[in-house]
Amino acid sequence: MELIKNKEMPKDAPIGVFDSGVGGLTVAREIMRQIPNEKIIYFGDTARVPYGSKSKETITKYARQIVRFLQGQNVKAIVVACNTASAYALEEIEKELDIPMLGVVKPGAKVAAETTKNGNIGVIGTEGTIGSRIYSTYINKINPEIKVIGKACPLFVPLVEEGLWEDPVTDEIATRYLGSLIDSGIDTLILGCTHYPLIRSTLRKIVGEGVTLVNPAYETARELKELLEEENLLNREEQGLGTERYRFYVSDMADKFRTFANSILKYGILSAKTIHIENY
């Protein structure tokens, strides 16, 4: 099935943002903060989460379906707010589109490479992201001398989704996961999953003040703004009262998604609509 091709986009067209579930809301939150005039259509694939343990072929299939849905909503750009999908599907799918597409990996890798002083960078993420070595690939293109140490942290996502952001259980798991990275002498740590900024205070407490935490969600929003400016797609007009600025869609569990979203976004989410993403 061919992806829908959109022609010239008006500047007030929305930005499509998608993730395997709720983690990408940290990216949406940064876009809301940094480019507040933009409309957003968010899709969380809550029926098929997590992506981190699935194959490249499966994730690429899922991402294509979501992109078709977003293209049908006439978005002017797409942000892959999922590290695993950015690692496995972005390069292939962006070739098929005629609108800008941005992932979360490159912006985070770039900032980490510029930030490290001792050349030792840690990356934490899902099994898929770490197994893909995508951060190592991008960072070593910038500086082949940098040593990148990856650590899969599969329990962080369910802990975050259960709301255990500051909890002794999360402290204990994080201490176990991060011990080897600390011992390896990293001075920079990439939060290589969009859920992880929600446990930033826990991670900071464990790695200490001497390690710089890089949040790809923040860097992605910053890069998106630059990209929209380059493509002459940045919306400089303030949204009027009553404008439907943010729309949310999921593949399952809309009520649970809405509750979670309202806990991290300052804009109240009244509804999240369930769609059958397998139909796309």
Coordinates of C-alpha atoms in Angstrom, one line a residue:
M1 CA 0.0 0.0 0.0
E2 CA 1.4 3.4 -1.0
L3 CA 1.8 6.1 1.6
I4 CA -0.4 9.1 1.0
K5 CA 1.4 12.0 -0.5
N6 CA 0.5 15.4 0.7
K7 CA 1.0 18.5 -1.5
E8 CA 2.0 21.9 -0.3
M9 CA 1.1 22.4 3.4
P10 CA -0.4 25.5 5.0
K11 CA 1.7 26.8 8.0
D12 CA -1.2 26.3 10.3
A13 CA -1.4 22.5 9.5
P14 CA -0.7 20.3 12.5
I15 CA 2.4 18.4 13.4
G16 CA 2.0 14.6 13.8
V17 CA 3.7 13.1 16.8
F18 CA 3.7 9.3 17.5
D19 CA 5.0 6.9 20.0
S20 CA 4.5 3.3 21.1
G21 CA 2.4 4.6 24.0
V22 CA 2.6 7.5 26.5
G23 CA 6.3 8.2 26.6
G24 CA 6.2 10.4 23.5
L25 CA 4.1 12.9 25.5
T26 CA 7.4 14.2 26.9
V27 CA 8.3 15.1 23.3
A28 CA 4.8 16.7 22.7
R29 CA 5.2 18.6 26.0
E30 CA 8.5 20.1 24.8
I31 CA 7.0 21.0 21.4
M32 CA 4.1 22.8 23.3
R33 CA 6.6 24.7 25.3
Q34 CA 9.1 25.6 22.6
I35 CA 6.8 26.2 19.6
P36 CA 3.4 27.1 21.2
N37 CA 1.7 28.3 18.0
E38 CA 1.8 24.8 16.5
K39 CA -1.1 22.4 16.5
I40 CA -0.3 18.8 17.4
I41 CA -2.0 15.5 16.5
Y42 CA -0.6 12.8 18.8
F43 CA -0.9 9.0 18.3
G44 CA 0.0 6.5 21.0
D45 CA 0.1 2.9 20.0
T46 CA -1.1 1.7 23.4
A47 CA -2.5 -1.6 22.0
R48 CA 0.9 -2.7 20.8
V49 CA 3.3 -1.2 23.4
P50 CA 6.1 -1.9 24.1
Y51 CA 8.1 -1.6 20.9
G52 CA 11.5 -2.2 22.5
S53 CA 11.3 -6.0 22.4
K54 CA 9.9 -6.3 18.9
S55 CA 11.7 -6.9 15.6
K56 CA 12.8 -4.2 13.1
E57 CA 10.2 -5.6 10.6
T58 CA 7.3 -5.4 13.0
I59 CA 8.2 -1.9 14.2
T60 CA 8.6 -0.7 10.6
K61 CA 5.2 -2.1 9.8
Y62 CA 3.6 -0.4 12.8
A63 CA 5.3 2.9 12.0
R64 CA 4.0 2.8 8.4
Q65 CA 0.4 2.3 9.6
I66 CA 0.7 5.2 11.9
V67 CA 2.3 7.5 9.3
R68 CA -0.6 6.7 6.9
F69 CA -3.1 7.7 9.6
L70 CA -1.2 11.0 10.3
Q71 CA -0.9 11.7 6.6
G72 CA -4.7 11.3 6.4
Q73 CA -4.9 14.1 9.1
N74 CA -3.0 16.4 6.7
V75 CA 0.0 16.9 9.0
K76 CA 2.8 19.1 7.7
A77 CA 5.6 17.2 9.5
I78 CA 6.0 14.0 11.5
V79 CA 8.0 13.5 14.7
V80 CA 8.8 9.9 15.6
A81 CA 8.7 10.4 19.4
C82 CA 10.0 6.9 20.1
N83 CA 13.7 5.9 20.2
T84 CA 13.0 2.3 19.0
A85 CA 10.9 3.4 16.0
S86 CA 13.5 6.2 15.3
A87 CA 16.2 3.5 15.3
Y88 CA 14.4 0.9 13.2
A89 CA 11.9 2.6 10.9
L90 CA 12.8 6.3 10.4
E91 CA 15.4 6.0 7.7
E92 CA 13.3 3.8 5.5
I93 CA 10.0 5.6 5.9
E94 CA 11.3 9.2 5.5
K95 CA 12.4 8.3 2.0
E96 CA 8.8 7.6 1.1
L97 CA 7.4 11.0 2.3
D98 CA 7.3 14.5 0.9
I99 CA 7.0 16.2 4.2
P100 CA 9.7 16.5 6.9
M101 CA 10.2 13.6 9.3
L102 CA 12.3 13.9 12.4
G103 CA 13.3 11.3 15.0
V104 CA 14.5 11.6 18.6
V105 CA 17.9 9.9 18.2
K106 CA 19.9 12.3 16.1
P107 CA 19.2 15.4 18.1
G108 CA 20.2 13.6 21.4
A109 CA 23.3 12.1 19.9
K110 CA 24.5 15.4 18.5
V111 CA 24.1 17.2 21.9
A112 CA 25.8 14.3 23.8
A113 CA 28.8 14.4 21.4
E114 CA 29.2 18.1 21.9
T115 CA 28.7 17.9 25.7
T116 CA 31.1 15.1 26.8
K117 CA 34.5 16.2 28.1
N118 CA 36.1 12.8 28.7
G119 CA 34.7 11.0 25.7
N120 CA 32.7 8.5 27.7
I121 CA 28.9 8.6 27.0
G122 CA 26.3 6.3 28.5
V123 CA 23.0 5.5 26.8
I124 CA 20.0 3.9 28.5
G125 CA 17.0 2.7 26.5
T126 CA 14.9 -0.2 25.5
E127 CA 16.4 -3.5 24.3
G128 CA 15.6 -2.5 20.8
T129 CA 17.2 0.9 20.9
I130 CA 20.4 -0.4 22.7
G131 CA 20.6 -3.5 20.4
S132 CA 20.4 -1.3 17.3
R133 CA 23.5 0.6 18.4
I134 CA 21.9 3.6 16.7
Y135 CA 23.3 6.2 19.2
S136 CA 26.8 4.7 18.8
T137 CA 26.5 5.0 15.0
Y138 CA 25.5 8.7 15.1
I139 CA 27.9 9.7 17.8
N140 CA 30.9 8.0 16.2
K141 CA 30.1 9.7 12.9
I142 CA 30.6 13.0 14.7
N143 CA 33.6 11.8 16.7
P144 CA 35.0 8.3 16.2
E145 CA 37.1 8.7 19.4
I146 CA 34.0 8.8 21.7
K147 CA 33.3 5.6 23.6
V148 CA 29.5 4.9 23.9
I149 CA 28.3 2.4 26.5
G150 CA 24.7 1.2 26.2
K151 CA 22.5 -0.3 28.9
A152 CA 19.1 -1.7 28.3
C153 CA 16.6 -0.8 31.1
P154 CA 13.4 -2.6 30.2
L155 CA 11.7 -2.2 33.6
F156 CA 11.8 1.6 33.5
V157 CA 8.9 1.8 31.0
P158 CA 6.4 -0.2 33.1
L159 CA 7.5 1.7 36.3
V160 CA 6.9 5.0 34.6
E161 CA 3.5 3.9 33.2
E162 CA 2.5 2.8 36.7
G163 CA 3.3 6.3 38.0
L164 CA 6.1 5.1 40.2
W165 CA 8.3 8.1 39.3
E166 CA 9.7 8.7 42.7
D167 CA 9.4 5.4 44.5
P168 CA 11.9 3.1 46.4
V169 CA 11.3 0.4 43.8
T170 CA 12.4 2.7 41.0
D171 CA 15.4 3.8 43.0
E172 CA 16.4 0.2 43.5
I173 CA 16.0 -0.8 39.9
A174 CA 17.8 2.3 38.7
T175 CA 20.7 1.7 41.1
R176 CA 21.1 -1.8 39.6
Y177 CA 20.9 -0.7 36.0
L178 CA 23.2 2.4 36.3
G179 CA 25.9 0.9 38.4
S180 CA 28.0 -0.4 35.5
L181 CA 27.7 2.8 33.6
I182 CA 28.9 4.9 36.6
D183 CA 31.8 2.5 37.1
S184 CA 32.8 2.9 33.5
G185 CA 33.4 6.7 34.1
I186 CA 30.8 8.3 31.9
D187 CA 30.4 12.0 32.1
T188 CA 27.3 12.2 29.9
L189 CA 24.1 10.1 30.0
I190 CA 21.5 10.0 27.2
L191 CA 18.0 9.3 28.3
G192 CA 17.4 7.1 25.2
C193 CA 13.7 6.4 25.8
T194 CA 11.0 9.1 25.9
H195 CA 9.6 7.7 29.2
Y196 CA 12.8 8.4 31.0
P197 CA 12.6 12.2 31.5
L198 CA 9.7 11.4 33.9
I199 CA 12.2 9.7 36.3
R200 CA 14.9 12.3 35.7
S201 CA 15.2 13.2 39.4
T202 CA 15.8 9.6 40.3
L203 CA 18.4 9.2 37.6
R204 CA 20.1 12.5 38.7
K205 CA 20.2 11.3 42.3
I206 CA 22.0 8.0 41.3
V207 CA 24.5 9.2 38.7
G208 CA 25.4 12.4 40.6
E209 CA 25.9 16.0 39.6
G210 CA 29.1 15.2 37.7
V211 CA 27.2 13.5 34.9
T212 CA 25.3 15.6 32.3
L213 CA 21.8 14.2 31.5
V214 CA 20.8 14.6 27.8
N215 CA 17.1 14.7 27.2
P216 CA 16.4 13.9 23.5
A217 CA 12.8 15.1 23.9
Y218 CA 14.0 18.7 24.6
E219 CA 16.6 18.6 21.8
T220 CA 14.1 17.2 19.3
A221 CA 11.6 20.0 19.9
R222 CA 14.5 22.5 19.4
E223 CA 15.5 20.8 16.1
L224 CA 11.9 20.6 15.0
K225 CA 11.6 24.4 15.3
E226 CA 14.8 24.9 13.2
L227 CA 13.5 22.4 10.6
L228 CA 10.1 24.1 10.3
E229 CA 11.9 27.5 9.9
E230 CA 14.1 26.1 7.1
E231 CA 11.1 24.5 5.3
N232 CA 9.1 27.8 5.7
L233 CA 6.4 25.8 7.7
L234 CA 6.7 27.5 11.1
N235 CA 3.4 28.9 12.2
R236 CA 4.0 32.4 13.7
E237 CA 0.3 33.1 14.2
E238 CA -1.0 32.8 17.7
Q239 CA -3.9 30.3 18.0
G240 CA -7.3 31.9 18.6
L241 CA -9.5 31.1 21.5
G242 CA -11.5 27.9 20.8
T243 CA -9.0 26.5 18.3
E244 CA -8.6 22.8 18.6
R245 CA -4.8 22.9 19.1
Y246 CA -4.1 19.4 20.4
R247 CA -5.8 16.1 19.4
F248 CA -4.9 12.8 20.9
Y249 CA -5.5 9.3 19.4
V250 CA -4.7 5.8 20.7
S251 CA -5.0 2.2 19.6
D252 CA -6.4 1.1 23.0
M253 CA -7.0 2.1 26.7
A254 CA -8.1 5.7 26.0
D255 CA -9.2 6.4 29.6
K256 CA -5.9 5.2 31.1
F257 CA -4.0 7.3 28.4
R258 CA -6.0 10.4 29.2
T259 CA -5.3 10.1 33.0
F260 CA -1.6 9.7 32.4
A261 CA -1.5 12.6 29.9
N262 CA -3.3 14.9 32.3
S263 CA -0.6 14.1 34.9
I264 CA 2.2 15.5 32.8
L265 CA 0.7 18.0 30.4
K266 CA -0.5 21.4 31.6
Y267 CA -3.2 21.5 28.9
G268 CA -6.2 19.5 30.1
I269 CA -7.0 16.6 27.8
L270 CA -10.7 16.1 27.6
S271 CA -10.6 13.1 25.3
A272 CA -8.4 10.6 23.5
K273 CA -10.1 8.9 20.6
T274 CA -9.5 5.2 19.9
I275 CA -8.8 4.2 16.3
H276 CA -8.2 0.8 14.7
I277 CA -4.7 1.4 13.5
E278 CA -4.5 -2.0 11.9
N279 CA -6.9 -0.7 9.2
Y280 CA -4.2 1.7 7.9

